[in-house]
């Protein structure tokens, strides 16, 4: 390397050092990742063995995953209804034999989602202003409301439901409050982000013409953020429908209690019927809310 | 201040429609409000939102909240071990579930990307498949897997993995679709085949986005994975549901605090990793 100019020599040295550094970082990261991977696999039961009875009656030790796969197929197969071409109507009637109860519970599920979304909108709308950096009266209020929203959304709605079933008794009231509280946390964050992205100039105009803090928000911020708020809220409504369809599992109303009953009574085909009902409902709500969103956002003249 | 009244009068006579709301709009608006109020009031009645019941519940909730202070601290190692194991299981479940989901979703994502898969029928079919996977609630998946794999974290991992396959495939294929075509032309012009195009033109653009999606979902799975234990699929949720069902509120609150703390930690960690790997 004696023929190289000092600059190129310097470059070669630096380049080698950079490569060594990259190699070191990569090795450490790979080792860390592998450790995490094996620790997680071990904790997760990937290496667990289980005893299985074979078809010929022998007991053998097998990996848990391997042993479970056939059982999974068997279970899923059992949930499928028996449908014949010539007795299709009767078979479907047999499959959806509890449709009267299920329809009632489906309505309850959607209404729980509706009320919870309403609660979430009101709570999040009120809390989003003190929680946005550009509107909060002071840092203390800002931090308190932000932490509150964070706690509300970090605690899952099913945990809130467990707590509220104790406080308000079994039934949809507990479900509405649980999902509503979780939705307040989730929507509050999105609303306050929308507030932070709003243009501050209309506010200054209102302030200059003597508007109070309330006036500034009412006439300066709200018209700007309404389209965003509507689209977030409709998305949240869909999520809430899903949540309310399972929240009955802990006794908080809706279709979830039927899933639980079907599971414990081993009414396999009921499960596929219930799942189909939830699936179709979610798809319908999906399509409707897209229509509503386009219409409303189109009306206010912003966005798509 | 000049008097504007004559001007206003003239405007009113010129364009009367601008000064009154059309009757149709008024009626529709009223009907909308009536439907909204009616539905809400009916729900309030049907769900039993009576002031007495709300007050009683709120008082009970206040009672329950009062157990938050002072927080319960476990004194023996055996108790701590149980809690820490639950928290560790939750993190391990979301880690393995996210990873498994990502590994399986990665090849599937190419089948759903417009710039890779030209056949639109096949592509749309694959996409509806992703949607169907996403539509199944994680908790229901966990219940199904518990039947096959028994109680414990394995069922939780598979539940997270399966629902993440649906989410990841959709997001990854969008990331692949959002890449620029210029590098693709470059690789093709210098004689690269299809595989080389994917490897050298599309992946370098899509990988940072994909990594950031994975990190983000790891975080959200840690949040949502805490409830899988409630139905018996492993993790801290089981311990929490157990404490709540036994009315051991001080311990339940401490577990909730620990969950929130753990989610904060994962939040920070994934933020740090995102910065390290992808840059600002």
Coordinates of C-alpha atoms in Angstrom, one line a residue:
Chain A
X1 CA 0.0 0.0 0.0
X2 CA 3.0 2.3 -0.2
X3 CA 2.1 3.6 -3.6
X4 CA -1.2 5.1 -2.4
X5 CA -1.5 8.8 -1.7
X6 CA -2.0 9.7 1.9
X7 CA -5.7 10.7 1.3
X8 CA -6.5 7.3 -0.2
X9 CA -4.6 5.6 2.6
X10 CA -6.6 7.5 5.2
X11 CA -9.8 6.5 3.4
X12 CA -8.8 2.9 3.4
X13 CA -8.1 3.0 7.2
X14 CA -11.4 4.8 7.9
X15 CA -13.3 2.4 5.6
X16 CA -11.9 -0.6 7.4
X17 CA -12.8 0.9 10.8
X18 CA -16.3 1.6 9.6
X19 CA -16.6 -2.0 8.4
X20 CA -15.3 -3.4 11.6
X21 CA -17.8 -1.2 13.5
X22 CA -20.7 -2.4 11.3
X23 CA -19.7 -6.0 11.8
X24 CA -19.6 -5.6 15.5
X25 CA -23.0 -3.9 15.7
X26 CA -24.5 -6.6 13.4
X27 CA -23.0 -9.4 15.5
X28 CA -24.3 -8.0 18.7
X29 CA -27.7 -7.4 17.3
X30 CA -27.9 -10.9 15.8
X31 CA -26.9 -12.4 19.1
X32 CA -29.4 -10.3 21.0
X33 CA -32.1 -11.2 18.6
X34 CA -31.3 -14.9 18.7
X35 CA -31.4 -14.8 22.5
X36 CA -34.8 -13.0 22.5
X37 CA -36.1 -15.5 20.0
X38 CA -35.1 -18.6 21.9
X39 CA -36.2 -17.1 25.2
X40 CA -39.6 -16.2 23.7
X41 CA -39.9 -19.6 22.1
X42 CA -39.1 -21.3 25.3
X43 CA -41.5 -19.2 27.4
X44 CA -44.1 -19.6 24.7
X45 CA -44.0 -23.4 24.9
X46 CA -42.6 -24.1 21.5
X47 CA -40.3 -26.7 22.9
X48 CA -42.9 -28.4 25.2
X49 CA -43.7 -32.0 24.7
X50 CA -47.0 -33.7 25.1
X51 CA -48.3 -37.3 25.2
X52 CA -50.5 -38.4 22.3
X53 CA -52.4 -41.6 21.8
X54 CA -51.8 -42.9 18.3
X55 CA -54.5 -44.7 16.2
X56 CA -53.1 -48.1 17.3
X57 CA -53.3 -47.2 20.9
X58 CA -49.6 -46.4 21.6
X59 CA -48.7 -43.5 23.8
X60 CA -45.9 -41.4 22.3
X61 CA -44.3 -38.1 23.3
X62 CA -44.6 -35.4 20.6
X63 CA -44.0 -31.7 20.2
X64 CA -47.0 -29.8 21.4
X65 CA -47.4 -27.9 18.1
X66 CA -47.2 -31.0 16.0
X67 CA -49.7 -32.8 18.2
X68 CA -52.1 -29.9 18.2
X69 CA -52.4 -29.4 14.4
X70 CA -54.6 -32.4 13.7
X71 CA -56.8 -31.5 16.6
X72 CA -57.2 -28.0 15.2
X73 CA -58.3 -29.4 11.9
X74 CA -60.7 -31.8 13.6
X75 CA -62.2 -28.9 15.7
X76 CA -62.6 -26.6 12.7
X77 CA -64.2 -29.5 10.8
X78 CA -66.7 -30.0 13.5
X79 CA -67.9 -26.4 13.4
X80 CA -68.9 -26.7 9.7
X81 CA -72.6 -27.4 9.3
X82 CA -73.9 -30.3 7.2
X83 CA -75.7 -28.9 4.2
X84 CA -77.4 -31.1 1.6
X85 CA -78.5 -29.8 -1.7
X86 CA -82.0 -31.2 -1.6
X87 CA -82.7 -30.2 2.0
X88 CA -80.8 -26.9 2.0
X89 CA -83.5 -24.7 3.5
X90 CA -84.1 -27.1 6.4
X91 CA -80.4 -27.5 7.0
X92 CA -79.8 -23.8 7.1
X93 CA -82.8 -23.4 9.5
X94 CA -81.2 -26.1 11.6
X95 CA -77.8 -24.3 11.5
X96 CA -79.3 -21.0 12.6
X97 CA -81.8 -22.6 15.0
X98 CA -81.4 -19.8 17.6
X99 CA -81.7 -17.0 15.1
X100 CA -84.4 -15.2 17.1
X101 CA -82.1 -15.0 20.2
X102 CA -79.1 -14.2 18.0
X103 CA -80.8 -11.4 16.1
X104 CA -81.8 -9.8 19.4
X105 CA -78.3 -10.1 20.7
X106 CA -76.9 -8.7 17.5
X107 CA -79.1 -5.6 17.8
X108 CA -77.9 -5.3 21.4
X109 CA -74.2 -5.7 20.2
X110 CA -74.6 -2.9 17.6
X111 CA -76.4 -0.7 20.1
X112 CA -73.7 -1.2 22.7
X113 CA -71.2 -0.2 20.1
X114 CA -73.3 2.9 19.2
X115 CA -73.6 4.0 22.8
X116 CA -70.0 3.3 23.5
X117 CA -68.9 5.3 20.4
X118 CA -71.2 8.2 21.6
X119 CA -69.6 8.1 25.0
X120 CA -66.2 8.0 23.4
X121 CA -66.9 10.9 21.2
X122 CA -68.1 13.1 24.0
X123 CA -65.3 12.1 26.4
X124 CA -62.6 12.4 23.7
X125 CA -63.9 15.6 22.3
X126 CA -63.9 17.3 25.7
X127 CA -60.5 16.0 26.7
X128 CA -58.8 16.5 23.3
X129 CA -58.5 20.3 23.8
X130 CA -56.6 20.3 27.1
X131 CA -54.6 17.4 25.6
X132 CA -53.3 19.2 22.5
X133 CA -50.1 21.1 22.8
X134 CA -51.3 24.2 21.0
X135 CA -54.6 24.7 22.9
X136 CA -53.9 23.5 26.5
X137 CA -54.0 26.3 29.1
X138 CA -50.8 25.1 30.8
X139 CA -48.3 22.2 30.9
X140 CA -49.7 20.7 34.0
X141 CA -53.2 20.3 32.5
X142 CA -51.7 19.0 29.3
X143 CA -49.7 16.3 31.0
X144 CA -52.5 15.2 33.3
X145 CA -55.0 14.8 30.5
X146 CA -52.5 13.1 28.2
X147 CA -51.6 10.6 31.0
X148 CA -55.3 10.0 31.6
X149 CA -56.0 9.3 28.0
X150 CA -53.0 6.9 27.8
X151 CA -54.1 4.9 30.8
X152 CA -57.7 4.8 29.4
X153 CA -56.5 3.2 26.2
X154 CA -53.7 1.0 27.5
X155 CA -56.0 -0.9 29.8
X156 CA -57.9 -3.2 27.4
X157 CA -61.7 -2.8 27.2
X158 CA -62.1 -6.4 28.4
X159 CA -60.3 -5.5 31.6
X160 CA -62.6 -2.4 32.0
X161 CA -65.5 -4.7 31.4
X162 CA -64.3 -7.1 34.2
X163 CA -64.2 -4.2 36.6
X164 CA -67.5 -2.6 35.5
X165 CA -69.4 -6.0 35.6
X166 CA -68.5 -5.9 39.3
X167 CA -69.6 -2.3 39.8
X168 CA -72.7 -2.2 37.6
X169 CA -73.8 -5.8 37.4
X170 CA -74.0 -8.2 34.5
X171 CA -75.4 -6.6 31.3
X172 CA -74.9 -4.1 28.5
X173 CA -74.4 -1.1 30.8
X174 CA -71.0 -2.5 31.9
X175 CA -70.2 -3.2 28.2
X176 CA -71.1 0.4 27.1
X177 CA -69.0 2.0 29.9
X178 CA -66.0 -0.4 29.3
X179 CA -65.8 0.1 25.5
X180 CA -66.7 3.8 25.9
X181 CA -63.8 4.4 28.3
X182 CA -61.4 2.6 26.0
X183 CA -62.7 4.5 23.0
X184 CA -62.3 7.8 24.9
X185 CA -58.6 7.1 25.3
X186 CA -58.1 6.0 21.7
X187 CA -60.2 8.8 20.1
X188 CA -58.8 11.4 22.5
X189 CA -55.3 10.8 21.1
X190 CA -56.4 11.0 17.5
X191 CA -58.6 14.1 18.1
X192 CA -55.8 15.9 19.9
X193 CA -53.4 15.1 17.0
X194 CA -56.0 16.6 14.6
X195 CA -56.1 19.7 16.8
X196 CA -52.4 20.0 16.8
X197 CA -52.3 19.9 13.0
X198 CA -54.9 22.6 12.7
X199 CA -54.0 26.0 11.3
X200 CA -53.6 28.5 14.2
X201 CA -54.3 31.7 12.2
X202 CA -58.1 31.6 12.5
X203 CA -57.7 31.4 16.3
X204 CA -55.5 34.5 16.3
X205 CA -58.2 36.3 14.3
X206 CA -60.9 35.4 16.8
X207 CA -58.6 36.3 19.7
X208 CA -57.9 39.7 18.1
X209 CA -61.6 40.4 17.7
X210 CA -62.1 39.6 21.4
X211 CA -63.1 35.9 21.5
X212 CA -62.6 33.9 24.6
X213 CA -60.8 30.5 24.8
X214 CA -64.1 28.8 24.3
X215 CA -64.9 31.0 21.2
X216 CA -61.5 30.4 19.7
X217 CA -62.1 26.6 19.9
X218 CA -65.7 26.8 18.8
X219 CA -65.1 29.0 15.7
X220 CA -61.3 28.5 15.1
X221 CA -60.5 24.8 15.6
X222 CA -63.8 22.8 15.4
X223 CA -64.6 23.7 11.8
X224 CA -61.1 22.7 10.7
X225 CA -61.0 19.3 12.5
X226 CA -64.6 18.1 12.0
X227 CA -63.8 16.1 8.8
X228 CA -60.9 14.3 10.5
X229 CA -63.0 13.7 13.6
X230 CA -65.8 12.1 11.6
X231 CA -63.6 9.7 9.8
X232 CA -61.7 8.6 12.9
X233 CA -65.1 8.2 14.7
X234 CA -66.5 6.0 12.0
X235 CA -63.4 3.8 12.0
X236 CA -63.7 3.5 15.8
X237 CA -67.4 2.5 15.5
X238 CA -66.3 -0.5 13.4
X239 CA -63.7 -1.4 16.0
X240 CA -66.3 -1.0 18.8
X241 CA -68.7 -3.4 17.0
X242 CA -66.1 -6.0 17.0
X243 CA -65.3 -5.4 20.7
X244 CA -68.9 -5.4 21.7
X245 CA -69.4 -8.8 19.9
X246 CA -67.0 -10.5 22.3
X247 CA -67.3 -8.4 25.4
X248 CA -70.3 -10.6 26.5
X249 CA -67.6 -13.2 27.3
X250 CA -67.1 -11.6 30.7
X251 CA -70.8 -10.8 31.1
X252 CA -71.0 -7.4 29.6
X253 CA -73.8 -8.0 27.1
X254 CA -74.0 -8.7 23.4
X255 CA -73.3 -11.8 21.2
X256 CA -70.2 -12.8 23.2
X257 CA -72.2 -14.6 25.8
X258 CA -73.6 -16.9 23.1
X259 CA -70.1 -17.7 21.9
X260 CA -69.2 -18.6 25.5
X261 CA -72.3 -20.8 25.9
X262 CA -71.7 -22.5 22.6
X263 CA -68.1 -23.2 23.5
X264 CA -68.9 -24.6 26.9
X265 CA -71.8 -26.7 25.7
X266 CA -69.7 -27.9 22.7
X267 CA -72.4 -26.7 20.2
X268 CA -69.8 -26.6 17.4
X269 CA -72.0 -25.5 14.5
X270 CA -73.3 -22.6 16.5
X271 CA -69.8 -21.2 16.5
X272 CA -69.6 -21.0 12.8
X273 CA -73.1 -19.5 12.6
X274 CA -72.2 -16.9 15.2
X275 CA -69.0 -16.1 13.4
X276 CA -70.8 -15.7 10.1
X277 CA -73.2 -13.3 11.7
X278 CA -70.5 -11.1 13.1
X279 CA -68.5 -11.3 9.9
X280 CA -71.4 -10.1 7.8
X281 CA -72.3 -7.4 10.3
X282 CA -68.8 -6.0 10.3
X283 CA -68.7 -6.0 6.5
X284 CA -72.0 -4.2 6.2
X285 CA -71.0 -1.6 8.7
X286 CA -67.7 -1.2 6.9
X287 CA -69.5 -0.4 3.6
X288 CA -72.1 1.9 5.2
X289 CA -69.5 3.9 7.1
X290 CA -67.5 4.4 4.0
X291 CA -70.6 5.8 2.3
X292 CA -71.4 8.1 5.2
X293 CA -67.8 9.2 5.4
X294 CA -67.6 10.2 1.8
X295 CA -70.9 12.0 2.0
X296 CA -70.1 14.0 5.1
X297 CA -66.6 14.8 4.2
X298 CA -67.8 15.7 0.7
X299 CA -70.4 18.0 2.2
X300 CA -68.0 20.0 4.2
X301 CA -65.8 20.4 1.1
X302 CA -62.6 18.9 2.5
X303 CA -60.7 15.8 1.6
X304 CA -62.0 13.2 -0.8
Chain B
X1 CA -70.8 52.8 10.8
X2 CA -72.9 53.2 7.8
X3 CA -76.4 51.9 7.8
X4 CA -76.5 48.6 6.0
X5 CA -80.3 48.0 6.2
X6 CA -81.2 49.3 2.7
X7 CA -78.5 47.1 1.2
X8 CA -79.7 44.1 3.1
X9 CA -83.3 44.8 2.1
X10 CA -82.3 45.0 -1.6
X11 CA -80.3 41.8 -1.3
X12 CA -83.2 40.0 0.3
X13 CA -85.5 40.9 -2.5
X14 CA -83.0 39.9 -5.1
X15 CA -82.0 36.5 -3.7
X16 CA -84.6 35.4 -1.2
X17 CA -83.2 31.8 -1.1
X18 CA -80.0 33.0 0.5
X19 CA -81.8 34.3 3.6
X20 CA -84.0 31.3 4.6
X21 CA -83.0 27.6 4.9
X22 CA -85.0 25.5 2.5
X23 CA -87.9 23.7 4.2
X24 CA -86.5 20.3 2.9
X25 CA -83.2 20.8 4.7
X26 CA -84.9 21.9 7.9
X27 CA -87.2 18.9 7.9
X28 CA -84.3 16.5 7.2
X29 CA -82.2 18.1 9.9
X30 CA -85.0 17.8 12.4
X31 CA -85.7 14.2 11.4
X32 CA -82.0 13.4 11.8
X33 CA -81.8 14.9 15.3
X34 CA -85.1 13.2 16.3
X35 CA -83.8 9.8 15.1
X36 CA -80.5 10.4 16.9
X37 CA -82.1 11.5 20.2
X38 CA -84.8 8.8 20.0
X39 CA -82.3 6.0 19.5
X40 CA -80.1 7.3 22.2
X41 CA -82.9 7.7 24.7
X42 CA -84.2 4.2 23.8
X43 CA -80.8 2.8 24.4
X44 CA -80.5 4.5 27.7
X45 CA -83.8 3.1 28.7
X46 CA -83.1 -0.5 27.3
X47 CA -79.6 -0.7 28.9
X48 CA -80.9 0.5 32.3
X49 CA -79.0 3.8 32.6
X50 CA -81.0 4.9 35.6
X51 CA -79.5 7.6 37.8
X52 CA -79.8 5.3 40.8
X53 CA -78.0 2.5 39.1
X54 CA -75.3 4.8 37.8
X55 CA -74.8 6.3 41.2
X56 CA -74.6 3.0 42.9
X57 CA -72.1 1.7 40.3
X58 CA -70.1 4.8 40.5
X59 CA -69.9 4.5 44.3
X60 CA -68.8 0.9 44.0
X61 CA -66.2 1.9 41.3
X62 CA -65.0 4.6 43.7
X63 CA -64.6 2.0 46.4
X64 CA -62.7 -0.2 44.0
X65 CA -60.5 2.7 43.0
X66 CA -59.7 3.5 46.6
X67 CA -57.9 0.2 46.8
X68 CA -55.4 1.6 44.3
X69 CA -53.7 3.5 47.2
X70 CA -51.4 2.4 48.6
X71 CA -50.5 -0.1 45.9
X72 CA -50.2 -3.7 46.9
X73 CA -46.6 -4.9 47.1
X74 CA -46.0 -8.6 47.1
X75 CA -43.5 -9.6 49.8
X76 CA -42.4 -13.1 48.8
X77 CA -40.4 -14.1 45.8
X78 CA -42.9 -16.8 44.8
X79 CA -45.6 -14.2 44.3
X80 CA -43.3 -11.8 42.4
X81 CA -42.2 -14.7 40.3
X82 CA -45.7 -15.5 39.2
X83 CA -46.4 -11.9 38.2
X84 CA -43.1 -11.5 36.4
X85 CA -43.6 -14.8 34.6
X86 CA -47.0 -13.5 33.5
X87 CA -45.6 -10.3 32.2
X88 CA -42.7 -12.1 30.5
X89 CA -45.1 -14.5 28.9
X90 CA -47.2 -11.6 27.5
X91 CA -44.1 -10.0 25.9
X92 CA -42.8 -13.4 24.6
X93 CA -46.3 -14.1 23.1
X94 CA -46.5 -10.8 21.3
X95 CA -42.8 -11.1 20.1
X96 CA -43.2 -14.7 18.8
X97 CA -46.7 -14.0 17.4
X98 CA -45.6 -10.8 15.6
X99 CA -42.5 -12.6 14.2
X100 CA -44.3 -15.6 13.0
X101 CA -47.0 -13.5 11.4
X102 CA -44.4 -11.3 9.7
X103 CA -42.4 -14.3 8.4
X104 CA -45.5 -15.9 6.9
X105 CA -47.0 -12.7 5.6
X106 CA -43.8 -11.5 3.8
X107 CA -44.0 -14.0 0.9
X108 CA -47.8 -13.7 0.8
X109 CA -47.6 -9.9 0.5
X110 CA -46.0 -10.2 -2.9
X111 CA -49.0 -12.2 -4.2
X112 CA -51.2 -9.3 -3.2
X113 CA -49.1 -6.4 -4.6
X114 CA -50.2 -4.9 -7.9
X115 CA -46.7 -4.3 -9.3
X116 CA -45.6 -7.9 -8.7
X117 CA -48.8 -9.9 -9.4
X118 CA -50.3 -8.9 -12.7
X119 CA -53.3 -11.2 -12.6
X120 CA -56.0 -9.0 -11.0
X121 CA -58.4 -11.9 -10.2
X122 CA -55.8 -13.8 -8.3
X123 CA -54.6 -10.7 -6.5
X124 CA -58.0 -9.7 -5.4
X125 CA -58.7 -13.2 -4.2
X126 CA -55.6 -13.1 -2.1
X127 CA -56.5 -9.8 -0.7
X128 CA -60.0 -10.9 0.3
X129 CA -58.2 -13.8 2.1
X130 CA -56.2 -11.3 4.1
X131 CA -59.4 -9.4 5.0
X132 CA -61.0 -12.6 6.2
X133 CA -58.1 -13.4 8.5
X134 CA -58.2 -9.9 9.9
X135 CA -62.0 -10.1 10.4
X136 CA -61.7 -12.9 13.0
X137 CA -61.3 -11.4 16.5
X138 CA -58.0 -12.4 18.1
X139 CA -59.8 -13.6 21.2
X140 CA -62.0 -16.0 19.2
X141 CA -58.9 -17.4 17.5
X142 CA -57.3 -17.9 20.9
X143 CA -60.4 -19.8 22.0
X144 CA -60.1 -22.1 19.0
X145 CA -56.4 -22.6 19.5
X146 CA -56.9 -23.4 23.2
X147 CA -59.1 -26.4 22.1
X148 CA -56.2 -27.7 20.0
X149 CA -53.1 -26.8 21.9
X150 CA -54.3 -26.6 25.4
X151 CA -54.2 -23.7 27.8
X152 CA -51.1 -21.7 27.8
X153 CA -49.0 -19.2 25.8
X154 CA -48.8 -21.4 22.7
X155 CA -52.5 -20.8 21.9
X156 CA -52.0 -17.1 22.4
X157 CA -48.9 -16.9 20.1
X158 CA -50.8 -18.7 17.3
X159 CA -53.8 -16.4 17.7
X160 CA -51.6 -13.3 17.4
X161 CA -49.7 -14.8 14.5
X162 CA -52.8 -15.7 12.5
X163 CA -54.5 -12.4 12.9
X164 CA -51.2 -10.6 12.2
X165 CA -50.8 -12.6 8.9
X166 CA -53.9 -10.8 7.7
X167 CA -52.8 -7.4 8.9
X168 CA -49.2 -7.7 7.8
X169 CA -49.9 -9.1 4.3
X170 CA -52.2 -6.1 3.6
X171 CA -49.8 -3.5 5.0
X172 CA -46.7 -5.1 3.4
X173 CA -48.3 -5.4 0.0
X174 CA -49.2 -1.7 0.2
X175 CA -45.6 -0.9 1.1
X176 CA -44.4 -2.9 -1.9
X177 CA -46.9 -1.1 -4.2
X178 CA -45.8 2.3 -3.0
X179 CA -42.3 1.8 -4.3
X180 CA -40.9 3.9 -7.1
X181 CA -40.6 2.2 -10.6
X182 CA -37.4 4.0 -11.5
X183 CA -35.0 1.5 -9.8
X184 CA -37.1 -1.3 -11.3
X185 CA -36.4 0.1 -14.8
X186 CA -32.8 0.5 -13.9
X187 CA -32.3 -3.1 -12.9
X188 CA -34.3 -4.4 -15.9
X189 CA -32.3 -2.2 -18.3
X190 CA -29.0 -3.7 -16.9
X191 CA -30.4 -7.1 -17.6
X192 CA -31.8 -8.2 -14.3
X193 CA -34.4 -10.9 -14.1
X194 CA -37.6 -10.8 -12.1
X195 CA -36.1 -12.1 -8.9
X196 CA -33.2 -9.6 -9.1
X197 CA -35.7 -6.8 -9.7
X198 CA -37.4 -7.7 -6.5
X199 CA -34.2 -8.1 -4.6
X200 CA -32.3 -5.0 -5.8
X201 CA -35.0 -2.6 -6.8
X202 CA -38.1 -3.2 -4.7
X203 CA -36.9 -4.6 -1.4
X204 CA -34.5 -1.8 -0.5
X205 CA -37.3 0.6 -0.8
X206 CA -40.0 -1.4 1.0
X207 CA -37.9 -2.9 3.8
X208 CA -37.7 0.2 6.0
X209 CA -41.4 0.6 5.8
X210 CA -42.0 -3.1 6.5
X211 CA -39.7 -3.0 9.6
X212 CA -41.4 0.0 11.0
X213 CA -44.8 -1.7 10.5
X214 CA -43.5 -4.8 12.3
X215 CA -42.2 -2.7 15.3
X216 CA -45.4 -0.8 15.5
X217 CA -47.5 -4.0 15.5
X218 CA -45.3 -5.6 18.1
X219 CA -46.1 -2.7 20.4
X220 CA -49.9 -2.9 19.7
X221 CA -49.8 -6.7 20.2
X222 CA -48.3 -6.2 23.6
X223 CA -51.2 -4.0 24.5
X224 CA -53.9 -6.3 23.0
X225 CA -52.1 -9.5 24.1
X226 CA -52.7 -8.8 27.7
X227 CA -56.3 -9.8 27.4
X228 CA -55.7 -13.2 25.8
X229 CA -54.9 -14.6 29.3
X230 CA -58.5 -13.8 30.4
X231 CA -59.7 -16.8 28.3
X232 CA -56.7 -18.9 29.3
X233 CA -54.3 -18.3 26.4
X234 CA -51.3 -17.4 28.6
X235 CA -49.8 -14.2 29.8
X236 CA -50.6 -11.6 32.5
X237 CA -54.3 -11.4 31.6
X238 CA -55.0 -14.7 33.4
X239 CA -53.5 -13.4 36.7
X240 CA -55.4 -10.2 36.3
X241 CA -58.8 -11.8 35.6
X242 CA -58.1 -14.2 38.5
X243 CA -57.5 -11.3 40.9
X244 CA -60.6 -9.4 39.7
X245 CA -62.8 -12.5 40.0
X246 CA -61.6 -13.1 43.6
X247 CA -62.2 -9.3 44.4
X248 CA -58.5 -8.9 45.3
X249 CA -58.6 -5.3 44.0
X250 CA -55.3 -4.0 45.4
X251 CA -53.4 -6.7 43.7
X252 CA -55.4 -6.2 40.5
X253 CA -54.5 -2.5 40.4
X254 CA -50.9 -3.2 40.9
X255 CA -51.0 -5.7 38.0
X256 CA -52.7 -3.0 35.8
X257 CA -50.0 -0.5 36.7
X258 CA -47.3 -3.1 35.9
X259 CA -49.0 -3.7 32.5
X260 CA -49.1 0.1 31.8
X261 CA -45.5 0.3 32.8
X262 CA -44.5 -2.6 30.6
X263 CA -46.3 -1.1 27.6
X264 CA -44.4 2.2 28.2
X265 CA -41.1 0.3 28.2
X266 CA -41.9 -1.5 24.9
X267 CA -43.1 1.8 23.5
X268 CA -39.8 3.4 24.3
X269 CA -37.7 0.4 23.1
X270 CA -39.5 0.1 19.8
X271 CA -39.1 3.9 19.2
X272 CA -35.4 3.6 19.9
X273 CA -35.1 0.6 17.5
X274 CA -37.0 2.4 14.8
X275 CA -34.6 5.3 15.0
X276 CA -31.6 3.0 15.0
X277 CA -32.7 0.9 12.1
X278 CA -34.5 3.3 9.9
X279 CA -33.2 6.7 10.9
X280 CA -35.3 9.7 11.6

